[in-house]
Coordinates of C-alpha atoms and ligand atoms in Angstrom, one line a residue:
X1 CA 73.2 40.8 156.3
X2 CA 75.1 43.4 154.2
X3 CA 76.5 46.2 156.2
X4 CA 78.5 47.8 153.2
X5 CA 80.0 47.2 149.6
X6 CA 83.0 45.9 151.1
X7 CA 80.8 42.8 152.9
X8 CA 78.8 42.7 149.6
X9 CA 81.4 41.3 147.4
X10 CA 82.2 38.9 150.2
X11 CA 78.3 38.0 150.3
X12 CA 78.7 37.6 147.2
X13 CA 81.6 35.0 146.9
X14 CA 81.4 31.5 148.1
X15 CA 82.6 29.9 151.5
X16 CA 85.7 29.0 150.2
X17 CA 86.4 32.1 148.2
X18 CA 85.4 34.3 151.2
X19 CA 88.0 32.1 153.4
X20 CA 90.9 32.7 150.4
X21 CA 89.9 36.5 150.2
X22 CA 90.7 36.5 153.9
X23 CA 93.8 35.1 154.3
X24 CA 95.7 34.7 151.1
X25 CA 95.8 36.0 147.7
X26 CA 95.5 33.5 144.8
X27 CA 97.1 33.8 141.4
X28 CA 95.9 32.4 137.7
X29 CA 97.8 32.9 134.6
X30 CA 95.2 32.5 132.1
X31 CA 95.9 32.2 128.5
X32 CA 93.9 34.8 126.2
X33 CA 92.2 32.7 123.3
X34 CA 93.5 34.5 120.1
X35 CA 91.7 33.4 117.0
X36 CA 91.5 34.3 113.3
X37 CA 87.7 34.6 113.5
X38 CA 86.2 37.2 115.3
X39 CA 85.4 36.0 119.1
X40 CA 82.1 37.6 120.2
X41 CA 78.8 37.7 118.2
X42 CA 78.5 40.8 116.4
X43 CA 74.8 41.6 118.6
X44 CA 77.2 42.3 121.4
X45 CA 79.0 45.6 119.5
X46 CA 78.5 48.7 121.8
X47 CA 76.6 46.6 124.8
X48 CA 79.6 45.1 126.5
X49 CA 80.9 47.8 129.0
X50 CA 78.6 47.0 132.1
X51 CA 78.7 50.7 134.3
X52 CA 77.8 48.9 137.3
X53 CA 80.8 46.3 137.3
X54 CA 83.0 49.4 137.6
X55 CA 80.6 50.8 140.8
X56 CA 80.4 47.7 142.9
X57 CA 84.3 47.2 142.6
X58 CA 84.8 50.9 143.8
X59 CA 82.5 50.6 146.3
X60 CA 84.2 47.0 147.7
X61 CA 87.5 48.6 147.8
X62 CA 86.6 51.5 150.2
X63 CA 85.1 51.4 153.5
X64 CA 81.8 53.0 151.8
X65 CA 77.9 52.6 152.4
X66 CA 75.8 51.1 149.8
X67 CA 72.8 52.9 149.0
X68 CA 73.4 52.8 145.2
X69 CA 72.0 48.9 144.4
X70 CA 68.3 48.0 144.6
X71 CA 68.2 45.2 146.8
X72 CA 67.0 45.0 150.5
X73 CA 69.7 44.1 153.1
X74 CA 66.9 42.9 155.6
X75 CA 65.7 39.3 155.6
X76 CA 62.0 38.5 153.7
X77 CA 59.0 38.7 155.9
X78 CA 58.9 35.1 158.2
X79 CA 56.1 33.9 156.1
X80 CA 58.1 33.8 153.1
X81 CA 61.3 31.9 154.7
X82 CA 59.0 29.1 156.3
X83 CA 57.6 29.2 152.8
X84 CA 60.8 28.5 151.5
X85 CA 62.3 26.1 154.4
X86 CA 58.8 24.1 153.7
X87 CA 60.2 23.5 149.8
X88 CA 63.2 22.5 150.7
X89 CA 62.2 20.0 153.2
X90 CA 59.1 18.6 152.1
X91 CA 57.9 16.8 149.4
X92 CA 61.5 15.4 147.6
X93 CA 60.0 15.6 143.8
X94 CA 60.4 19.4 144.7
X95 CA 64.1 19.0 143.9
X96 CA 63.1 17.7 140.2
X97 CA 62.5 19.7 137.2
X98 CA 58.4 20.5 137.1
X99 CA 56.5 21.5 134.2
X100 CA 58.3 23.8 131.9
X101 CA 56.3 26.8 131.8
X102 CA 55.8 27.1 135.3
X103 CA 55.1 25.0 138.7
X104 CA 51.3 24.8 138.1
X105 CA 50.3 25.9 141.8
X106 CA 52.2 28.8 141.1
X107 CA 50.5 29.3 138.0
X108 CA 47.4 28.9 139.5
X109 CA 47.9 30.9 142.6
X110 CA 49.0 34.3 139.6
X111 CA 46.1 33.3 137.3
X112 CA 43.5 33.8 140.3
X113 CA 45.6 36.8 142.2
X114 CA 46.4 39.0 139.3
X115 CA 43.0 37.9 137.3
X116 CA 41.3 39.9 140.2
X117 CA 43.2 42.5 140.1
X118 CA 43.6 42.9 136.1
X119 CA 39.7 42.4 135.8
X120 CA 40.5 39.0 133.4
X121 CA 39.9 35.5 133.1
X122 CA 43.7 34.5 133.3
X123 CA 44.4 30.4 132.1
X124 CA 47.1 29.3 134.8
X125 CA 48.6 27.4 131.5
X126 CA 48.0 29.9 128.5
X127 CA 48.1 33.1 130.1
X128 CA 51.3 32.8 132.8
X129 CA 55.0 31.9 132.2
X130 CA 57.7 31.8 134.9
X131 CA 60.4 32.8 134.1
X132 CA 64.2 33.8 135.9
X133 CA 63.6 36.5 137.4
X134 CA 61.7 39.8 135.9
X135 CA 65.3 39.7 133.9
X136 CA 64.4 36.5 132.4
X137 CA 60.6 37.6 131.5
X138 CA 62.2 40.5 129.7
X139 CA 64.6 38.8 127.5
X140 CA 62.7 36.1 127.1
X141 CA 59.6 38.9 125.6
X142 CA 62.5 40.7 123.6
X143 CA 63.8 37.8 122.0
X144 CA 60.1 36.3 121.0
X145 CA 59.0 39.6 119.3
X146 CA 61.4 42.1 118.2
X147 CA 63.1 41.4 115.2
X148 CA 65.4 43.0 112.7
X149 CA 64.2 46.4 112.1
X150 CA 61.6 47.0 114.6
X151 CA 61.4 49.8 116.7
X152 CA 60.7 49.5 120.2
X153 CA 60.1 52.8 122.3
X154 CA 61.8 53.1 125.7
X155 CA 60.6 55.8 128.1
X156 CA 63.9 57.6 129.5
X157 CA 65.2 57.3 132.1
X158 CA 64.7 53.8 132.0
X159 CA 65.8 50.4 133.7
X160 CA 69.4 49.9 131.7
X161 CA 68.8 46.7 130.3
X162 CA 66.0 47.5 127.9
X163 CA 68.1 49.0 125.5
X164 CA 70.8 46.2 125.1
X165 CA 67.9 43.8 125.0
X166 CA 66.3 45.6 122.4
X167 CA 69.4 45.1 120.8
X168 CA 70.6 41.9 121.2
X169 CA 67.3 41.3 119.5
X170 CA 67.9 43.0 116.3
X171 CA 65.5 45.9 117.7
X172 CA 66.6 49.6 117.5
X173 CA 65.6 51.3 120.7
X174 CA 63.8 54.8 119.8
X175 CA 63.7 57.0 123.4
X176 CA 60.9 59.3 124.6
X177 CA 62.5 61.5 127.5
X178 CA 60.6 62.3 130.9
X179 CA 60.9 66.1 131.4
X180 CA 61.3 67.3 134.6
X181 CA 59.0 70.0 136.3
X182 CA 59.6 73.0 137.3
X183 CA 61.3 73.3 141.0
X184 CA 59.0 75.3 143.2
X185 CA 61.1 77.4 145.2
X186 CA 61.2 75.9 149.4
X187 CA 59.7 72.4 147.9
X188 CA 61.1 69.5 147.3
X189 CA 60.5 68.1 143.4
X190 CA 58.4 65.1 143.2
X191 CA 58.7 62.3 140.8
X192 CA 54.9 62.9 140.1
X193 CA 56.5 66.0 137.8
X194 CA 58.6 64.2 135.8
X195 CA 56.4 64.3 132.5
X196 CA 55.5 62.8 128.9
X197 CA 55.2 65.1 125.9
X198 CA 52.0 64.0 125.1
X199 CA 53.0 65.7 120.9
X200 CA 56.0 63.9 121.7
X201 CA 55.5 60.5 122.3
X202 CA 52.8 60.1 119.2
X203 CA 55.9 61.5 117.0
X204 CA 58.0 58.7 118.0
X205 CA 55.4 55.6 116.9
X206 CA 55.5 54.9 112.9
X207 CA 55.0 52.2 110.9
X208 CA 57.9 50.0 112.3
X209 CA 56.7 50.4 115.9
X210 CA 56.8 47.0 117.3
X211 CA 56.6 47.7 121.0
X212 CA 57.1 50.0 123.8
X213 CA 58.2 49.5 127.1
X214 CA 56.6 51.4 130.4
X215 CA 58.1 50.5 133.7
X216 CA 55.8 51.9 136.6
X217 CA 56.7 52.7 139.1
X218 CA 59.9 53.3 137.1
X219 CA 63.3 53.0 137.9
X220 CA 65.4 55.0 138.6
X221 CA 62.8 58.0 138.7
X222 CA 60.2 56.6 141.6
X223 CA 57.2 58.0 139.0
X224 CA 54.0 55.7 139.5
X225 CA 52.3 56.8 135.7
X226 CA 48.6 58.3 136.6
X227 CA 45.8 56.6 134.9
X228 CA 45.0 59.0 132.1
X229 CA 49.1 59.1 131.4
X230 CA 48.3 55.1 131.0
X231 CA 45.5 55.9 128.7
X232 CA 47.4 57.9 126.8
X233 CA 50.3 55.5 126.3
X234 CA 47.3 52.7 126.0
X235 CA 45.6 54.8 123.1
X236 CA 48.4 55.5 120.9
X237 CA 49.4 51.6 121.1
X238 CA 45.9 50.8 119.8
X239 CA 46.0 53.3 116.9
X240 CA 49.5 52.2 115.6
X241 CA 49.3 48.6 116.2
X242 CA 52.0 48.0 119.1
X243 CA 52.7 45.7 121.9
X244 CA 53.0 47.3 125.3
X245 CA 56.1 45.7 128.0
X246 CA 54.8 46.3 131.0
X247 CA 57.3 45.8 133.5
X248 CA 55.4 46.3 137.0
X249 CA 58.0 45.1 139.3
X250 CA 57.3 47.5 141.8
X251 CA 54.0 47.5 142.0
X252 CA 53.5 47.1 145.7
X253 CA 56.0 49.6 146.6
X254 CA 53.6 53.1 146.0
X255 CA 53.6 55.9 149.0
X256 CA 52.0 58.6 150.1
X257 CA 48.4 57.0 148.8
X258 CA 49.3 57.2 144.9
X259 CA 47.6 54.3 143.3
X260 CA 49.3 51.8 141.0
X261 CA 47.2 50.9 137.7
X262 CA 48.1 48.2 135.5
X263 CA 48.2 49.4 132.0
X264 CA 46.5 45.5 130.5
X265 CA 43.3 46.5 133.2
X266 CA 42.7 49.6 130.9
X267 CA 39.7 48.3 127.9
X268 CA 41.2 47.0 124.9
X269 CA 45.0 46.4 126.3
X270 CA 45.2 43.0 127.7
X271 CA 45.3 41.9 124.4
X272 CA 48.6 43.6 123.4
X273 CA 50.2 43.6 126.8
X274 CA 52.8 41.8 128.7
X275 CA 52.4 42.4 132.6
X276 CA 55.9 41.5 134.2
X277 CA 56.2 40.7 138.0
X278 CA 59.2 39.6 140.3
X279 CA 58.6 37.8 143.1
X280 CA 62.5 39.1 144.4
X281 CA 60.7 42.8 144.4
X282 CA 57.2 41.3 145.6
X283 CA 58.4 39.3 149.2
X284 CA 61.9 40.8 149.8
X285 CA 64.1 38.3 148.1
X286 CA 65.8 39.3 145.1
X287 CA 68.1 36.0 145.1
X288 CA 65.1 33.9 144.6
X289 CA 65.0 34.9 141.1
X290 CA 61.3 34.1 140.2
X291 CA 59.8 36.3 137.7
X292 CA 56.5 35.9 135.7
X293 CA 55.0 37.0 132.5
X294 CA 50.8 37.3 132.1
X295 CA 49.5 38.2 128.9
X296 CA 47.6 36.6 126.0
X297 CA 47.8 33.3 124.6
X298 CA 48.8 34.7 121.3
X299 CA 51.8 36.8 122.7
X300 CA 52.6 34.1 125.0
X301 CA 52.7 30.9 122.8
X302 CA 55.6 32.6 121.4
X303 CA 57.6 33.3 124.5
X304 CA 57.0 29.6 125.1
X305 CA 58.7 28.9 122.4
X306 CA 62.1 30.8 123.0
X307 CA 61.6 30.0 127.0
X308 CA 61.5 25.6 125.8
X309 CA 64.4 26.2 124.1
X310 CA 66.9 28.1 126.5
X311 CA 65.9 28.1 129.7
X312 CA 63.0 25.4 129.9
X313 CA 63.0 24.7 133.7
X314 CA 63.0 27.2 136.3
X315 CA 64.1 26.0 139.9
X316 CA 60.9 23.9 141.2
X317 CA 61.4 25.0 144.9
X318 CA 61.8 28.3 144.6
X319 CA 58.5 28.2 142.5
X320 CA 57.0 26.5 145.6
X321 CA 58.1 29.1 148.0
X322 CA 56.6 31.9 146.0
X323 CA 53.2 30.0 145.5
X324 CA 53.0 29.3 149.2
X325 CA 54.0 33.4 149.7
X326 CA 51.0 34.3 147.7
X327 CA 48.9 31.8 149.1
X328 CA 49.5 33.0 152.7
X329 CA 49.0 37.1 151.1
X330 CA 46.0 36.7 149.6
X331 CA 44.7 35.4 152.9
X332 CA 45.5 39.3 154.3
X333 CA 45.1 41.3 150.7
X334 CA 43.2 44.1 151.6
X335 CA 43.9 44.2 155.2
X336 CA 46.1 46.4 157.6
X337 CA 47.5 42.7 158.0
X338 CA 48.6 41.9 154.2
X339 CA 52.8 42.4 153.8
X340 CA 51.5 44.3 150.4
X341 CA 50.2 47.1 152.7
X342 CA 52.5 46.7 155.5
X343 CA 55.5 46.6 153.5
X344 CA 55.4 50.1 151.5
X345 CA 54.1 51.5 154.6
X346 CA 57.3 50.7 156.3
X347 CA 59.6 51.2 153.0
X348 CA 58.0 55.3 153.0
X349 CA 59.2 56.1 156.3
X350 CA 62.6 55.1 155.2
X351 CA 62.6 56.9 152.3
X352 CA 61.7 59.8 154.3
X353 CA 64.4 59.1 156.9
X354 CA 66.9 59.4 153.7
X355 CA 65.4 62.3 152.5
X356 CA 66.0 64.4 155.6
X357 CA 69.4 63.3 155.9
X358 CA 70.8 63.9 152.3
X359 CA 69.0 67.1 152.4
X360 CA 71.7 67.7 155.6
X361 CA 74.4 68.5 153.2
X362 CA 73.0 69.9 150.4
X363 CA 71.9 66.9 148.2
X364 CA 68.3 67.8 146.7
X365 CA 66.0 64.6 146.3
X366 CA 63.8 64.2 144.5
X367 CA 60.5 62.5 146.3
X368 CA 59.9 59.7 144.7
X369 CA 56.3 57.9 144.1
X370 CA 56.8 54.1 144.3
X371 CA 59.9 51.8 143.7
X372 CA 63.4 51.3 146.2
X373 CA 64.2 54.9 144.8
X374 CA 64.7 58.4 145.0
X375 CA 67.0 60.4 142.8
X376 CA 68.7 63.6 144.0
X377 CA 69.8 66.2 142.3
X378 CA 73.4 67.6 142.4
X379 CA 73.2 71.0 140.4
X380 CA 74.3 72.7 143.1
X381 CA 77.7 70.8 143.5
X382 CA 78.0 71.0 139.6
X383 CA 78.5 74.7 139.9
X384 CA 80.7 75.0 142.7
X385 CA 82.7 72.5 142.2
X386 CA 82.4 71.7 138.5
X387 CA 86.2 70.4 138.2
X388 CA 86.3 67.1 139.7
X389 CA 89.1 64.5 138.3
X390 CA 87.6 62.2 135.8
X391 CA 87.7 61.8 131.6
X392 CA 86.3 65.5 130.5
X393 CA 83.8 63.1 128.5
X394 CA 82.7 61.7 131.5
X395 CA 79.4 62.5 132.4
X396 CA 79.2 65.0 135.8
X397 CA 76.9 62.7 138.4
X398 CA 79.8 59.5 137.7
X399 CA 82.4 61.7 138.5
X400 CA 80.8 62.9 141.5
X401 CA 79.7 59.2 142.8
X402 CA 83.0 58.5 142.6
X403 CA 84.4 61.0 144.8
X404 CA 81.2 60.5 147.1
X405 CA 82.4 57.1 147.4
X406 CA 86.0 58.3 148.0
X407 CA 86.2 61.2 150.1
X408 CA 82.3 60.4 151.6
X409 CA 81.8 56.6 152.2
X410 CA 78.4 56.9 150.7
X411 CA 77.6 54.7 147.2
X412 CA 74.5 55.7 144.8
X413 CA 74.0 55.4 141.4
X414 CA 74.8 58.1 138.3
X415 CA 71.5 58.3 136.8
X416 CA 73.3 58.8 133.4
X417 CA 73.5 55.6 133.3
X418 CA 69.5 55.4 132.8
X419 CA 69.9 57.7 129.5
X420 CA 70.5 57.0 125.9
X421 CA 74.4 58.4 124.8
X422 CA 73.1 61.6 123.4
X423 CA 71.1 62.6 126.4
X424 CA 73.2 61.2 129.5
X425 CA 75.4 64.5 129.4
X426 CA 71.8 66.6 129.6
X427 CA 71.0 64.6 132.4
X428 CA 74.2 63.6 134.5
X429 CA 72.8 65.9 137.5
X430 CA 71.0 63.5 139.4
X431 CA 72.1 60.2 141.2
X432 CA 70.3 57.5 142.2
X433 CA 69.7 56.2 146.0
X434 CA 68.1 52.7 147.0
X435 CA 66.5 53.0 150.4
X436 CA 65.4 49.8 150.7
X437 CA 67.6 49.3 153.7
X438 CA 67.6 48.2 157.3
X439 CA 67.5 50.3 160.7
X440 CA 71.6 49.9 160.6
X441 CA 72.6 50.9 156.9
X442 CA 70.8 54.1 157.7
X443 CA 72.5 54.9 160.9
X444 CA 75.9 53.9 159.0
X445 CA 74.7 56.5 156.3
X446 CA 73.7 59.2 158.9
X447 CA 77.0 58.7 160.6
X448 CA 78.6 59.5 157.2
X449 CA 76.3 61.9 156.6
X450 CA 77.2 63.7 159.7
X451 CA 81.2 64.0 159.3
X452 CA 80.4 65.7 156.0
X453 CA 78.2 67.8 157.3
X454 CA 81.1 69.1 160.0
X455 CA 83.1 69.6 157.2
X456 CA 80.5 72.3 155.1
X457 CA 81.4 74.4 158.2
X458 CA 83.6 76.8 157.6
Ligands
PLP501 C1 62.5 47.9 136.6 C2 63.1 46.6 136.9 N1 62.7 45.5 136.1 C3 63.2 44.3 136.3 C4 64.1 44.0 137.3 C5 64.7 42.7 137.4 O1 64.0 41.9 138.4 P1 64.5 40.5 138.9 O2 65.5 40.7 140.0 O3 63.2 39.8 139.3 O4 65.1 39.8 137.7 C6 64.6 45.1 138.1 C7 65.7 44.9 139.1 O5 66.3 45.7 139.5 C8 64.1 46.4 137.9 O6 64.5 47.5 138.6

């Protein structure tokens, strides 16, 4: 289990590389390949400086907390190991490649779940893809239907990778922002504030509108969009002819009795909407890397296409864990029992915990509806201490996660990062925590937590 950044890059490096990390330091010349041609593809231009890379490094070289990426650092729930134990160790054609577009009992088991749920007949073999991960169903949507010159809307702040997938997909990414509410004096903010435009967003759709993307609940914000938000979004993709991303990751993850709604249950959408799960969000296991996309035959025939020829075979047994996963929750969906109601319930009370204890040394969340975040704003140390080192172009909320990380021990995310270049200075208040975390990572956190509280005293 991951106690901090430091034991994360080790997690994250192989038994042997762990062992030479630990005990000796290994050098490689390597040779830069110079050539007359130009190296990389031209799609990469402006996409190739990863923020995070430069995060998780920081992070591994001090003795600092991670509360910044979105993954748990607690096992999945029991049933969802022997699930995956069972695929290893039973039936041996599990190790061979299975049909392309998805192990067909894990088809099956999404057609039936999310057919309930979405209020559709789904086909297990025209209507479902599996894919690598909720990564994977993304590019793999991106790359079947944006082309050269169309527009694709992306709600800020939004999951990073939308706009280099746009992109890398000849797309150019056209951004609606979230505003803010207004903060009511003794209360914390809540996600639920952050708003559309509604004159806005219909200004941004014209004739070369290809798609938009909505991510509820959305990262990094925590917002879970209400239903009439969803209709609004839902109407304006009818009247201009657009396809609607839905990427629903977190749909399971919703506190304090706000209600998820998928955007393809509202009348008329299925048709023009991809719904986007991850099984790595859905049972705790974010290594698994199973992702799905459900939509219509005549959207997905054409991710079929790109996924036959690039990917074509996802891991069989990991397939087989998740189908056995969903097989065992829709035994308890519905129930105090089901880990779809169990799970949040647990996941709210540690967002609370990290609420309270941020809020210990000035740091002003912001309570988030659903997802593994909360943001936080940091106006307040903007204005008193406005001068911390860093680029003078370098937006505010990175140069304070890095001295957070520094002088603190504590890791989160600058949510400028989340925001298009012209808007990240706007927004480089607010940083991102994951709290997604076990019973230890907190304490580990409070423990920081307390030594910088000491020294606010004067
Ligand atoms: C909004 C959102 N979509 C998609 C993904 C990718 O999910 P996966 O790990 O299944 O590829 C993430 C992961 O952080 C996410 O936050």
């Amino acid at each position: 289990m991951f106690r901090n950044a430091a034991a994360i890059s080790l997690q994250l490096m192989g038994p042997l590389q762990r062992k030479k990390a630990g005990t000796s330091v290994t050098r490689c010349w390597h040779q830069t390949l110079t050539m007359a041609k130009r190296v990389q593809a031209r799609r990469l231009d402006g996409i190739d400086h990863n923020p995070w890379v430069e995060f998780v490094k920081m992070a591994s070289e001090c003795d600092a907390v991670n509360l910044g990426q979105g993954f748990p650092d607690f096992p999945p729930p029991d049933f969802a190991v022997e699930a995956f134990q069972h695929a290893l160790s039973s039936d041996f054609m599990l190790n061979q490649y299975t049909r392309a577009f998805g192990y067909p009992p894990l088809t099956k088991i999404l057609a039936s779940f999310f057919g309930k749920l979405l209020g559709q007949e789904i086909d297990p073999f025209k209507n479902v893809l599996v894919t690598v991960g909720a990564y994977g169903a993304l590019f793999t949507a991106f790359q079947a239907l944006v082309e050269e010159g169309d527009e694709v809307i992306i709600i800020e702040p939004f999951f990073d990778c939308y706009e280099p997938m746009t992109l890398m997909a000849g797309g150019h990414p056209v951004f609606v922002t979230l505003k803010p509410g207004l903060t009511r004096d003794g209360e914390l903010d809540s996600s639920s504030d952050w708003q559309l435009d509604p004159t806005e967003l219909a200004s941004k759709f014209t004739s070369h509108t290809k798609a938009l993307i909505l991510n509820t609940p959305n990262n990094p914000v925590g917002k879970v969009f209400s239903k009439a938000e969803l209709e609004l979004v839902a109407s304006l993709c009818q009247q201009h002819d657009v396809i609607c991303i839905a990427d629903e990751v977190y749909q399971w993850l919703v506190y304090d009795g706000y209600q998820h709604v998928s955007i393809a249950s509202l009348p008329g959408m299925w048709e023009r909407t991809l719904t986007i799960g991850s099984a790595g969000k859905t049972f705790s296991a974010t290594g698994w890397k199973v992702g799905w996309v459900l939509g219509p035959d005549s959207l997905m025939k054409h991710l079929r296409t790109v996924h036959q020829n690039s990917i074509y075979h996802c891991p069989t047994q990991g397939q087989a864990a998740v189908a056995q996963s969903f097989e065992h929750e829709q035994l308890h969906f519905g129930q105090a029992s089901s880990y779809f109601a169990r799970f949040p319930q647990a996941m709210q009370r540690t967002r609370d915990h990290m609420i309270r204890s941020l809020q210990s040394v000035g740091l002003k969340p912001v309570v988030s509806q659903g997802s593994y975040f909360f943001m936080a704003d940091i106006s307040d140390f903007k204005s008193k201490m406005p001068d911390l080192p860093g680029d003078v172009d370098e937006p505010y909320d990175r140069r304070f996660v890095k001295w957070m990380i520094k002088t603190k021990g504590l890791v989160a995310i600058p949510v400028s990062t989340f925001y298009s270049v012209p808007h990240r200075k706007i927004f480089d208040h607010y940083i991102r925590f994951c709290f997604v975390k076990d019973e230890s990572t907190l304490q580990a956190m409070d423990e920081k937590l307390q030594k910088w509280k000491k020294e606010l005293r004067p």
